[in-house]
JSON list of C-alpha atoms in Angstrom, two decimals:
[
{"chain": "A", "resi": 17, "resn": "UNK", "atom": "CA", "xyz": [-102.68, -92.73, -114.80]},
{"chain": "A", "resi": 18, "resn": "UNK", "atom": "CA", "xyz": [-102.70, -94.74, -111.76]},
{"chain": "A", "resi": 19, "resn": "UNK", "atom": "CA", "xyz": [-99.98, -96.47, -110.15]},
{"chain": "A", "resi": 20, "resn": "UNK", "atom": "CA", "xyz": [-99.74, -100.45, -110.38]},
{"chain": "A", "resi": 21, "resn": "UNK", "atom": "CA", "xyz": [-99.23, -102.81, -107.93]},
{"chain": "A", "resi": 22, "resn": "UNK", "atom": "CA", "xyz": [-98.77, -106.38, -108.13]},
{"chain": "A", "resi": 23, "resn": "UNK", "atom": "CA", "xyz": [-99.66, -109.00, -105.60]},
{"chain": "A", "resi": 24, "resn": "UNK", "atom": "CA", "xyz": [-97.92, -112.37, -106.55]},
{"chain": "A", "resi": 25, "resn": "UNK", "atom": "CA", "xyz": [-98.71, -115.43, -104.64]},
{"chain": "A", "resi": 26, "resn": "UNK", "atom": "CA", "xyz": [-100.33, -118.94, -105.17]},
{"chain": "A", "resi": 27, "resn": "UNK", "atom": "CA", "xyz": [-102.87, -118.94, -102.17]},
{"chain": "A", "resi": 28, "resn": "UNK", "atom": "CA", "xyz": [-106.04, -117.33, -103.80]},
{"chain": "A", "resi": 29, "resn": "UNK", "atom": "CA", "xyz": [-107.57, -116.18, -99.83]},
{"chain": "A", "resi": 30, "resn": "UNK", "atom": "CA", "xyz": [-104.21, -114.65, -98.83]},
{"chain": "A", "resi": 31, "resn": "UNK", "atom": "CA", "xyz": [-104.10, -112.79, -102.17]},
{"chain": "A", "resi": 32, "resn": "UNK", "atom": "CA", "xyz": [-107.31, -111.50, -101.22]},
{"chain": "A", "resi": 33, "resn": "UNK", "atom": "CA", "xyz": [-106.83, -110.62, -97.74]},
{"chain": "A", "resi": 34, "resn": "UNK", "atom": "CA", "xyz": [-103.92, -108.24, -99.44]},
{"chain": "A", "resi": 35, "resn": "UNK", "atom": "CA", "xyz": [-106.16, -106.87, -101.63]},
{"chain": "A", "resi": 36, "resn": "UNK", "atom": "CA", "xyz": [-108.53, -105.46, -99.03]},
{"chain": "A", "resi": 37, "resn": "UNK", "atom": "CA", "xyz": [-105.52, -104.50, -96.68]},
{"chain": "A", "resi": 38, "resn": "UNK", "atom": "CA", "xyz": [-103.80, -102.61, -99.17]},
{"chain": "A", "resi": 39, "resn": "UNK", "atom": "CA", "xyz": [-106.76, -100.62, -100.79]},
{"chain": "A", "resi": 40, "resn": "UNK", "atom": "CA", "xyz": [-107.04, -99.56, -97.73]},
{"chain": "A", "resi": 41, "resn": "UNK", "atom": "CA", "xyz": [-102.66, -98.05, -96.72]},
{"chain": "A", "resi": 42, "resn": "UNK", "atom": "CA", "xyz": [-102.57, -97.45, -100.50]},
{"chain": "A", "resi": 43, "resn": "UNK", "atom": "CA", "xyz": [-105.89, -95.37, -101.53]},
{"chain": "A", "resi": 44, "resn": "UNK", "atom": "CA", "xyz": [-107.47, -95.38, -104.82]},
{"chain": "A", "resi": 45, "resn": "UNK", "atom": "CA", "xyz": [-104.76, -94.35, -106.84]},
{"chain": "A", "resi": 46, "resn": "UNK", "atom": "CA", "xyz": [-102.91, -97.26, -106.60]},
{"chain": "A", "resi": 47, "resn": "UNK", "atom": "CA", "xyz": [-104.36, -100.30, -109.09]},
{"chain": "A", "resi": 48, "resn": "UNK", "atom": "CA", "xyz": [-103.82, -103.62, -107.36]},
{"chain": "A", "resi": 49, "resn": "UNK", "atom": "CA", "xyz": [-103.10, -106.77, -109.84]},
{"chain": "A", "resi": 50, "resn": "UNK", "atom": "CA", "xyz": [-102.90, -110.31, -108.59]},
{"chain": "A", "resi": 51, "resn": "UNK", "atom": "CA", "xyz": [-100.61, -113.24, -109.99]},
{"chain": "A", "resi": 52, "resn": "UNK", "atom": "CA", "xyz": [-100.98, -116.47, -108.83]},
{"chain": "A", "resi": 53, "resn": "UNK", "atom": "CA", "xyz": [-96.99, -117.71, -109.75]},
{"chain": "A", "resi": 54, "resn": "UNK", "atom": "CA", "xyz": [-93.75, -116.17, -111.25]},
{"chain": "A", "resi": 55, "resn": "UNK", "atom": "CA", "xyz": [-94.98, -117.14, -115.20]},
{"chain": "A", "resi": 56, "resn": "UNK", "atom": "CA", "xyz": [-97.78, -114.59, -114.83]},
{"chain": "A", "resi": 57, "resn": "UNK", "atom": "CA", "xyz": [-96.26, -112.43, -112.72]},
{"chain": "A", "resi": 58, "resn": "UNK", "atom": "CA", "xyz": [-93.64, -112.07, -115.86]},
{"chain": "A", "resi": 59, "resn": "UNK", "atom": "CA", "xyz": [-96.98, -111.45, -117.71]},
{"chain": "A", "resi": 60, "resn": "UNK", "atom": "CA", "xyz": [-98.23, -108.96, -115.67]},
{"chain": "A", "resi": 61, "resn": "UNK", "atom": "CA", "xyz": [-95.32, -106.79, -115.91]},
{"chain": "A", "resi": 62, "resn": "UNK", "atom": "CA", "xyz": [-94.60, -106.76, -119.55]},
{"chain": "A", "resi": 63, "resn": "UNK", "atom": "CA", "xyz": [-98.06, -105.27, -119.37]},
{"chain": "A", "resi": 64, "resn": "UNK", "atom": "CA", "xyz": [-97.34, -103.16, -116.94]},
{"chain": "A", "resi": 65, "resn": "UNK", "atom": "CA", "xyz": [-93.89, -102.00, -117.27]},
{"chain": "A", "resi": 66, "resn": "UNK", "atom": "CA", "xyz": [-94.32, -98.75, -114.81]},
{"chain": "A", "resi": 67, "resn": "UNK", "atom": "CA", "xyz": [-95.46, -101.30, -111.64]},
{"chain": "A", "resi": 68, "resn": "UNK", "atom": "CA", "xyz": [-94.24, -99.51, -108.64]},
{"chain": "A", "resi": 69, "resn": "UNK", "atom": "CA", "xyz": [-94.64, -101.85, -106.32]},
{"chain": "A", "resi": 70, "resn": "UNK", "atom": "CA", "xyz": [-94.67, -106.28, -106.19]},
{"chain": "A", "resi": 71, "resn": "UNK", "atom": "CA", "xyz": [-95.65, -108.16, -103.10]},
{"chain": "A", "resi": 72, "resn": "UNK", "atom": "CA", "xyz": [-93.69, -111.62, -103.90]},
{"chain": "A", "resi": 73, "resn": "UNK", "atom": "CA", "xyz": [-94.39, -115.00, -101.92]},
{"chain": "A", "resi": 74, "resn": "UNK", "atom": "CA", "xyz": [-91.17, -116.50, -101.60]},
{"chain": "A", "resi": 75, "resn": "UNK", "atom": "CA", "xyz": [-92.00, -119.91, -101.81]},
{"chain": "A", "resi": 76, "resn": "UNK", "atom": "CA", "xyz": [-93.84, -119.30, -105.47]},
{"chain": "A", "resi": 77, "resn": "UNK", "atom": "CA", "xyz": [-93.81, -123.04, -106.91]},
{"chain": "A", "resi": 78, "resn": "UNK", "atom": "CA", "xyz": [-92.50, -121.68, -110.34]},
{"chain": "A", "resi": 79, "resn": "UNK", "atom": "CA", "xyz": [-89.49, -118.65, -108.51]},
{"chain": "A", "resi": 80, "resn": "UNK", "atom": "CA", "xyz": [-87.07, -121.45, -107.11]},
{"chain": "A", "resi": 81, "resn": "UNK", "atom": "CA", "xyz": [-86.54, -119.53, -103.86]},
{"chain": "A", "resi": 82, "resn": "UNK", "atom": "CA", "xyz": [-84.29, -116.45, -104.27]},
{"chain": "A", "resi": 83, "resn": "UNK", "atom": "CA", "xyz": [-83.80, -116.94, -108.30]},
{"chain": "A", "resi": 84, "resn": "UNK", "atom": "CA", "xyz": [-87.13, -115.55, -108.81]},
{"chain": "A", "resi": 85, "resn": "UNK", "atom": "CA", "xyz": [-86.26, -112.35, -106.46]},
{"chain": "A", "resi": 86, "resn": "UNK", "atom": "CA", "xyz": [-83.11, -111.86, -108.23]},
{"chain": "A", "resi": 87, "resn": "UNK", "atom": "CA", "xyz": [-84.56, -112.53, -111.39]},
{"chain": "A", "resi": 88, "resn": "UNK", "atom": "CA", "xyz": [-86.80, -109.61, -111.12]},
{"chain": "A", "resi": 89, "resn": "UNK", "atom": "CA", "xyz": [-84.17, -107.69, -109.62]},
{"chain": "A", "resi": 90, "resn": "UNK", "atom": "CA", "xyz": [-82.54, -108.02, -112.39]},
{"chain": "A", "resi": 91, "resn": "UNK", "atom": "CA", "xyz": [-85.01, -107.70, -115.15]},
{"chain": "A", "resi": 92, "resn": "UNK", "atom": "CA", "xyz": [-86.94, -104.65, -113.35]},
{"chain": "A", "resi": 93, "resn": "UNK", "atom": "CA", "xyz": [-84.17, -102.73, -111.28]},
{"chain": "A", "resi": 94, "resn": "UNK", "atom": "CA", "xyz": [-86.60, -99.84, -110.73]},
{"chain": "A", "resi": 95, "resn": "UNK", "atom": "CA", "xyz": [-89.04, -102.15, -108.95]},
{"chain": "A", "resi": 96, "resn": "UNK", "atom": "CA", "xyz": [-89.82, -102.04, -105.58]},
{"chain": "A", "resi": 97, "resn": "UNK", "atom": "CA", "xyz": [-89.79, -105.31, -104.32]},
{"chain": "A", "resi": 98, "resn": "UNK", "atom": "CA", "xyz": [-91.22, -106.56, -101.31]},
{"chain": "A", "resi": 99, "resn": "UNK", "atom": "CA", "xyz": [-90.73, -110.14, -100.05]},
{"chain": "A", "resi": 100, "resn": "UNK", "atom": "CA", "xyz": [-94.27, -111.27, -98.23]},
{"chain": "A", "resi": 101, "resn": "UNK", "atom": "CA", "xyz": [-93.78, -114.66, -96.35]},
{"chain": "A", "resi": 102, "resn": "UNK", "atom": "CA", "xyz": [-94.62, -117.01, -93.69]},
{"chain": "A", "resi": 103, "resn": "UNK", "atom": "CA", "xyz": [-90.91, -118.11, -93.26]},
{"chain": "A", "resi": 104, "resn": "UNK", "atom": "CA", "xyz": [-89.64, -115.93, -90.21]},
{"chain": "A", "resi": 105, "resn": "UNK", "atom": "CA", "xyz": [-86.52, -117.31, -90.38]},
{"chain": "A", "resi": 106, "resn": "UNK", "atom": "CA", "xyz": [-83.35, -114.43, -89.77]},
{"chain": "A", "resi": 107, "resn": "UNK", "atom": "CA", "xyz": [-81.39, -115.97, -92.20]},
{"chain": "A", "resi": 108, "resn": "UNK", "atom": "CA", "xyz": [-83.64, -115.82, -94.99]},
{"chain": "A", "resi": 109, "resn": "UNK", "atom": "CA", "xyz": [-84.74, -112.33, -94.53]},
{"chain": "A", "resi": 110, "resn": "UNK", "atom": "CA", "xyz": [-81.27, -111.60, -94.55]},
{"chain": "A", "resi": 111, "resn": "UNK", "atom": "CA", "xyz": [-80.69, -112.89, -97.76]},
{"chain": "A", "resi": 112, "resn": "UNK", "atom": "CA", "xyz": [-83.66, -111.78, -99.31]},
{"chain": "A", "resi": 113, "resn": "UNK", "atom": "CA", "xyz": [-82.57, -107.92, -98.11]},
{"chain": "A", "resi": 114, "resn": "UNK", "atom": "CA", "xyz": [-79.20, -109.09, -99.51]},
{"chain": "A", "resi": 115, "resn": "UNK", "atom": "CA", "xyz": [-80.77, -109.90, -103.11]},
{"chain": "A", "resi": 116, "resn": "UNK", "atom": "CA", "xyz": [-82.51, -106.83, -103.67]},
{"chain": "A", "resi": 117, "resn": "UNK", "atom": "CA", "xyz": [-85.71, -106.97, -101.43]},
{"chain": "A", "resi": 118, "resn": "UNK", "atom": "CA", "xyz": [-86.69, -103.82, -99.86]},
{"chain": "A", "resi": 119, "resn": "UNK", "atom": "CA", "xyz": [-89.17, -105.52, -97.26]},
{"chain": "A", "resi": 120, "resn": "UNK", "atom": "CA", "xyz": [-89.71, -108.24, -95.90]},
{"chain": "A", "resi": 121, "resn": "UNK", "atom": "CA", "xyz": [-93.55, -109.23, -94.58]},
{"chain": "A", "resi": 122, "resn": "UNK", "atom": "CA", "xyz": [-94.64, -111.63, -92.17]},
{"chain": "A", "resi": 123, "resn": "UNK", "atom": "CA", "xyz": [-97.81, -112.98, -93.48]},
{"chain": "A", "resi": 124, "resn": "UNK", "atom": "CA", "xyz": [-99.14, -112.86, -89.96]},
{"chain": "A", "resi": 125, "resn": "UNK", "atom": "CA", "xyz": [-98.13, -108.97, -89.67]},
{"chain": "A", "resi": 126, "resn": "UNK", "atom": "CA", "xyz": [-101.07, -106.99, -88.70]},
{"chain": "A", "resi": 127, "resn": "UNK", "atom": "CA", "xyz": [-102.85, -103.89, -90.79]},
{"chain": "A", "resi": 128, "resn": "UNK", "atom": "CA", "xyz": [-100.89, -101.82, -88.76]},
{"chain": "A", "resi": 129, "resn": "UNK", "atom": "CA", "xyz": [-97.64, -102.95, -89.39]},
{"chain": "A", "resi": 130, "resn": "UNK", "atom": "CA", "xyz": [-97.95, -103.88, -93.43]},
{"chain": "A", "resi": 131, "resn": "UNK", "atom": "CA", "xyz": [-98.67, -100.55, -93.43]},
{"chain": "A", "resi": 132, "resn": "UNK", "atom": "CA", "xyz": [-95.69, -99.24, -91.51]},
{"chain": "A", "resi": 133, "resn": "UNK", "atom": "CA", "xyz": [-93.39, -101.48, -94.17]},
{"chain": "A", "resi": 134, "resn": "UNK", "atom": "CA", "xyz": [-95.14, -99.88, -97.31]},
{"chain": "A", "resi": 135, "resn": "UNK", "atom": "CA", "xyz": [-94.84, -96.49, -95.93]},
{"chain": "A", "resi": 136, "resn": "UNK", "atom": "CA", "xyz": [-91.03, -97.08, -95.27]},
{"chain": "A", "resi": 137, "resn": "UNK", "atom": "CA", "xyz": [-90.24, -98.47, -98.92]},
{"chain": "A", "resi": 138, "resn": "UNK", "atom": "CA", "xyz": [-92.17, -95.75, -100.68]},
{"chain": "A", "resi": 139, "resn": "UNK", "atom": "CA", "xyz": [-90.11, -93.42, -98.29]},
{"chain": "A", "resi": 140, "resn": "UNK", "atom": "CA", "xyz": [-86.88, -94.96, -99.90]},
{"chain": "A", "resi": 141, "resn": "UNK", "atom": "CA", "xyz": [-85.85, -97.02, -97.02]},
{"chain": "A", "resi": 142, "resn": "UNK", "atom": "CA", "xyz": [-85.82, -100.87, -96.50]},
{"chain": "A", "resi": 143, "resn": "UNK", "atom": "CA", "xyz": [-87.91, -102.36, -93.85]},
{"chain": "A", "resi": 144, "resn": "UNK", "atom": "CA", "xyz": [-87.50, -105.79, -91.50]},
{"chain": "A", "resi": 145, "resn": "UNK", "atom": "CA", "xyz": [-89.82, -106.55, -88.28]},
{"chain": "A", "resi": 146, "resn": "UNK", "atom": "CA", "xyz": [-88.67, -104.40, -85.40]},
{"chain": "A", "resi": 147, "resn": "UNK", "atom": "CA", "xyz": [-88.40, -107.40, -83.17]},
{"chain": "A", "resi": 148, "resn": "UNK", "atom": "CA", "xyz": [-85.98, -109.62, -85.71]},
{"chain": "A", "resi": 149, "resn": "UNK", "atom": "CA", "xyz": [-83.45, -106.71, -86.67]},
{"chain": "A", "resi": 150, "resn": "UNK", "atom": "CA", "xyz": [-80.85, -108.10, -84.13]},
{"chain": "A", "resi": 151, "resn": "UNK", "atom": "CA", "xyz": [-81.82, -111.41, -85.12]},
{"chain": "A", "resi": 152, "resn": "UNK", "atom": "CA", "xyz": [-81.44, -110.49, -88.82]},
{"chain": "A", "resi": 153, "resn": "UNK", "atom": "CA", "xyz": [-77.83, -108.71, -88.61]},
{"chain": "A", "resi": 154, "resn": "UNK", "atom": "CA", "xyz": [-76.51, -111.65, -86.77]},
{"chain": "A", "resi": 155, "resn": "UNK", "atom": "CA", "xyz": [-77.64, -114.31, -88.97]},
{"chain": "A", "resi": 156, "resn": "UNK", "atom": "CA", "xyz": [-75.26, -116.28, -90.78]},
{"chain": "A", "resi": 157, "resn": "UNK", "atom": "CA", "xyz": [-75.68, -115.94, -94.80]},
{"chain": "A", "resi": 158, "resn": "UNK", "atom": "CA", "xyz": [-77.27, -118.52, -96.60]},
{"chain": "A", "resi": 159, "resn": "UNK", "atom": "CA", "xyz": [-75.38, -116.93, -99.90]},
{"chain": "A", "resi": 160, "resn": "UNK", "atom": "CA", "xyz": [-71.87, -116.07, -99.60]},
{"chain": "A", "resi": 161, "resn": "UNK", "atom": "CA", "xyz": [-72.20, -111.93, -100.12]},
{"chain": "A", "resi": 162, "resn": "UNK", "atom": "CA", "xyz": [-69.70, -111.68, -102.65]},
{"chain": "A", "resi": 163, "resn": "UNK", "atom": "CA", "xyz": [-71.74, -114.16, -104.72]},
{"chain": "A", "resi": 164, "resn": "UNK", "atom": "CA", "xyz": [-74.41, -111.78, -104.49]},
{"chain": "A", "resi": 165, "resn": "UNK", "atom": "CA", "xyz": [-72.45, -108.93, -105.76]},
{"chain": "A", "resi": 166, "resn": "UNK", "atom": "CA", "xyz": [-71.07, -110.84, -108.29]},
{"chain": "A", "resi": 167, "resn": "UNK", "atom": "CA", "xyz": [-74.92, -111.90, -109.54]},
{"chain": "A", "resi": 168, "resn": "UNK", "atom": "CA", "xyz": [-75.79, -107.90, -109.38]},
{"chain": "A", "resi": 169, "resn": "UNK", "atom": "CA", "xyz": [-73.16, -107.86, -112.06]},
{"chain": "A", "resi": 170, "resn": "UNK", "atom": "CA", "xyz": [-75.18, -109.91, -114.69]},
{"chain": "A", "resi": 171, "resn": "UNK", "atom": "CA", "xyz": [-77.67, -108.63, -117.17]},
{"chain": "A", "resi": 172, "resn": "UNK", "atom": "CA", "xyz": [-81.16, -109.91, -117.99]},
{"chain": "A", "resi": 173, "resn": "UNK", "atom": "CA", "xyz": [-80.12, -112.20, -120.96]},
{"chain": "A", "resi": 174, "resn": "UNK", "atom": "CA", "xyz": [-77.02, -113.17, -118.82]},
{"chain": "A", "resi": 175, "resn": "UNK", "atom": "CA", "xyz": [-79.23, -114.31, -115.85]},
{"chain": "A", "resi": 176, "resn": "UNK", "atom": "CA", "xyz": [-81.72, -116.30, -118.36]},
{"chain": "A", "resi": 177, "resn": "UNK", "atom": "CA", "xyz": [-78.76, -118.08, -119.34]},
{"chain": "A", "resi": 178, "resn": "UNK", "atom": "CA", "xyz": [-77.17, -118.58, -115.89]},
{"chain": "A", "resi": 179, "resn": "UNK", "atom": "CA", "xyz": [-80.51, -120.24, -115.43]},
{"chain": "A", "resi": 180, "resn": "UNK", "atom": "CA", "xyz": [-80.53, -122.74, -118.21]},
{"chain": "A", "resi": 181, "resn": "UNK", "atom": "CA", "xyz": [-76.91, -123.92, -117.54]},
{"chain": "A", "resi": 182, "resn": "UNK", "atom": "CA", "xyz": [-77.98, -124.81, -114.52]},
{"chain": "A", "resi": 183, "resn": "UNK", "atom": "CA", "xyz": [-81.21, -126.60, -115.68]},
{"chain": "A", "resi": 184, "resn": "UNK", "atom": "CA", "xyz": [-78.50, -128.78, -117.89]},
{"chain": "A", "resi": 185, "resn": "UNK", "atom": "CA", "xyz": [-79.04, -127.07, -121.15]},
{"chain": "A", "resi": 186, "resn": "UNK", "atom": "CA", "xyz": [-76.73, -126.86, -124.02]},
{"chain": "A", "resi": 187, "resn": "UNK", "atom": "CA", "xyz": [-75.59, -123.82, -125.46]},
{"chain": "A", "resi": 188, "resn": "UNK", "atom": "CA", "xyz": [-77.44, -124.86, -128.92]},
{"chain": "A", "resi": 189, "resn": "UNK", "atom": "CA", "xyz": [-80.53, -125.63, -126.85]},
{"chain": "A", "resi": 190, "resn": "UNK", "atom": "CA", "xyz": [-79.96, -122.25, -125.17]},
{"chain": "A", "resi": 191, "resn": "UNK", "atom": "CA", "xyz": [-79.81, -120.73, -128.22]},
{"chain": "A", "resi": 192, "resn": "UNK", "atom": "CA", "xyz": [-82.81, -122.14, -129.15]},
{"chain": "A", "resi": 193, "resn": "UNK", "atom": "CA", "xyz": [-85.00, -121.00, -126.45]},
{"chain": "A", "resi": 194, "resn": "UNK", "atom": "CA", "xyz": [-84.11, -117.44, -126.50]},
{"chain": "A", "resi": 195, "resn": "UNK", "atom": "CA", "xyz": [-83.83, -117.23, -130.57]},
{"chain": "A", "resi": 196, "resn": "UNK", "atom": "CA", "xyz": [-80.34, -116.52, -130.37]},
{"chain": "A", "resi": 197, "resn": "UNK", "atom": "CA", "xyz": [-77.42, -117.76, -132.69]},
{"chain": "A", "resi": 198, "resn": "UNK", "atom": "CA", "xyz": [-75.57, -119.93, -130.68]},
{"chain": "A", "resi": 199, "resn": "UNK", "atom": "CA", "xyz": [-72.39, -117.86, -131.11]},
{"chain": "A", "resi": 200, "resn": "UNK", "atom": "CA", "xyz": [-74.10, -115.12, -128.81]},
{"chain": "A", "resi": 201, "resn": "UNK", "atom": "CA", "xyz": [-74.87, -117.94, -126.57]},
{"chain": "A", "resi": 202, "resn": "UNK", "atom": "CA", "xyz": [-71.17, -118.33, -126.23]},
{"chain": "A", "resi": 203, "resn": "UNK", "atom": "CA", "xyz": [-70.41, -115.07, -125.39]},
{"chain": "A", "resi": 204, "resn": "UNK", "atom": "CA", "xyz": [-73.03, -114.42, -122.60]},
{"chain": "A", "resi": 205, "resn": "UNK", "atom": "CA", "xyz": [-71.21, -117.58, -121.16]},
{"chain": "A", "resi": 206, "resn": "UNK", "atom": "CA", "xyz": [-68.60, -116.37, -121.34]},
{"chain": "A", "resi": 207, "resn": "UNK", "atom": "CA", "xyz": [-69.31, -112.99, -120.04]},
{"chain": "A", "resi": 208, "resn": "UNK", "atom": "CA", "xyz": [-71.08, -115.12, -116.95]},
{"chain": "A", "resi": 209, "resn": "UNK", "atom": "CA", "xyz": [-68.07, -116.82, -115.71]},
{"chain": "A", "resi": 210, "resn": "UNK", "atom": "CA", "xyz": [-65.89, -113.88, -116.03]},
{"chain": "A", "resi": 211, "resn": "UNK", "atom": "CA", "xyz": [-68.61, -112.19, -113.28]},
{"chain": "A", "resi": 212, "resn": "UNK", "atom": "CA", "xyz": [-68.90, -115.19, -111.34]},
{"chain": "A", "resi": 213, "resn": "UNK", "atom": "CA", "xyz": [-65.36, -115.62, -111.32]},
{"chain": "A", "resi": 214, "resn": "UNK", "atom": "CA", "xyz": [-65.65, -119.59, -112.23]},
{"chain": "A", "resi": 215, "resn": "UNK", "atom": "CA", "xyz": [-63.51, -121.45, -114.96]},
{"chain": "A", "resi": 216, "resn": "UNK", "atom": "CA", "xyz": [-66.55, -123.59, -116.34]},
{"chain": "A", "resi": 217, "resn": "UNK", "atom": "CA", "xyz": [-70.21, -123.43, -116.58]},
{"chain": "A", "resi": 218, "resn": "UNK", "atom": "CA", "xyz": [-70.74, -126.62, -114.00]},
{"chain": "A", "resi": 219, "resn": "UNK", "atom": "CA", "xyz": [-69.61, -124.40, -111.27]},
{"chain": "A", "resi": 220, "resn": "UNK", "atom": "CA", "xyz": [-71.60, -121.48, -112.27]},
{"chain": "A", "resi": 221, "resn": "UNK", "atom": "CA", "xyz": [-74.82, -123.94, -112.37]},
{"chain": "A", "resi": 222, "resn": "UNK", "atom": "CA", "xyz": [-73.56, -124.94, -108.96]},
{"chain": "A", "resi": 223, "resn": "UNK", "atom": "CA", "xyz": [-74.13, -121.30, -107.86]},
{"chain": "A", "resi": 224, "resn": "UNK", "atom": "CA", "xyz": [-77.09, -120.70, -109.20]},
{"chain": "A", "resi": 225, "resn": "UNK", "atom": "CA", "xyz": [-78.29, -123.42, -107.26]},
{"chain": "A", "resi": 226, "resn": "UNK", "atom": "CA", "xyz": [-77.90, -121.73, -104.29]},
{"chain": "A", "resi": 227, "resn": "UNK", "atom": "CA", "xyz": [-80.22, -119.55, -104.80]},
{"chain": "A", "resi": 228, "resn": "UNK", "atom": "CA", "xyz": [-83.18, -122.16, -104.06]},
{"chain": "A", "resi": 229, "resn": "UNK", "atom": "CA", "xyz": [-84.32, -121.99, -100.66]},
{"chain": "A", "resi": 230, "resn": "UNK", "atom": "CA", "xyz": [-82.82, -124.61, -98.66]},
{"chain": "A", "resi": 231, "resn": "UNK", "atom": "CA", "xyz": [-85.25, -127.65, -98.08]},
{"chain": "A", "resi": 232, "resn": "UNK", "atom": "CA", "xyz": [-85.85, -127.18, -94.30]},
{"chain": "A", "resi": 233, "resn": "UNK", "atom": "CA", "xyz": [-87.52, -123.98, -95.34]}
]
């Protein structure tokens, strides 16, 4: 059975352009799948539950900046996640290393060097452009790094709900959405600002807020 792959980003050329480049550091072995947002991204890998690999825009429409990198941290620990962007900013790819991401890809990186990041994940290491890695050490964090230890902390269901308290819901509309009795609601909240290490769900919204990629980005 080959291996999958999963190329998720919303510009239908660039996706292609991928395609082509990796066929080529990958082989034949390696299936390549293409989403075109984070909805059928989640799609794609309920199909595909084995994916080895995802290529993930950053700026997605549907991920919210870093909340869809940490969702799928989250949700698929064993995944190999590689961020693949045309932000070049330190700070970002700092925080995207922070939040789980084993690469991060200029989208104007060459064959040469997509391949050198691919060969350096599947080798078990993590992977930045040689010329930013002072750049990226120094760079102030856009998350405070205990937040993001804190987040590792939560579990799939806990995350979904970290989500929709800070999209306003209530816990009986939570409860509604994931099919839930509201009591479990309750305790997943409860579980999330014990984690977070916040009194009340407003702050833990706050947070999670955060995680969107500030505007001038």
């Amino acid at each position: 059975m080959s291996q999958i792959a999963i190329i998720a980003d919303d510009h239908p050329l660039f996706r292609v352009a991928l395609v082509q480049a990796l066929q080529q550091i990958l082989g034949p072995d390696v299936q390549l799948v293409q989403a075109n947002s984070m909805a059928q991204l989640w799609q794609l890998l309920a199909q595909h539950p084995t994916t080895a690999l995802v290529f993930l825009d950053l700026k997605l429409p549907d991920a919210e900046g870093f909340a869809g990198l940490t969702a799928l941290r989250t949700e698929y620990p064993d995944i190999n996640v590689l961020m693949v962007s045309a932000i070049e900013e330190p700070a970002v790819i700092k925080q995207a290393l922070q939040l789980g991401a084993l690469a991060y890809i200029p989208k104007s990186a060459p064959l040469d060097i997509l391949g050198e990041a691919v060969s350096a994940v599947l080798d078990g290491d993590s992977w930045v452009p040689q010329e930013l890695i002072d750049e990226v050490n120094q760079a102030q964090d856009l998350i405070d790094a205990e937040f993001a230890r804190r987040l590792e902390q939560l579990t799939p269901q806990q995350f979904r709900v970290l989500k929709m308290i800070a999209d306003g819901l209530l816990n009986k509309q939570i409860a509604f959405e994931m099919q839930v009795q509201e009591t479990t609601v309750k305790q997943h909240v409860s579980a999330i600002l014990r984690k977070l290490n916040v009194n009340n769900r407003t702050l833990a919204g706050i947070l999670f807020e955060k995680l969107k990629l500030p505007e001038q980005f």
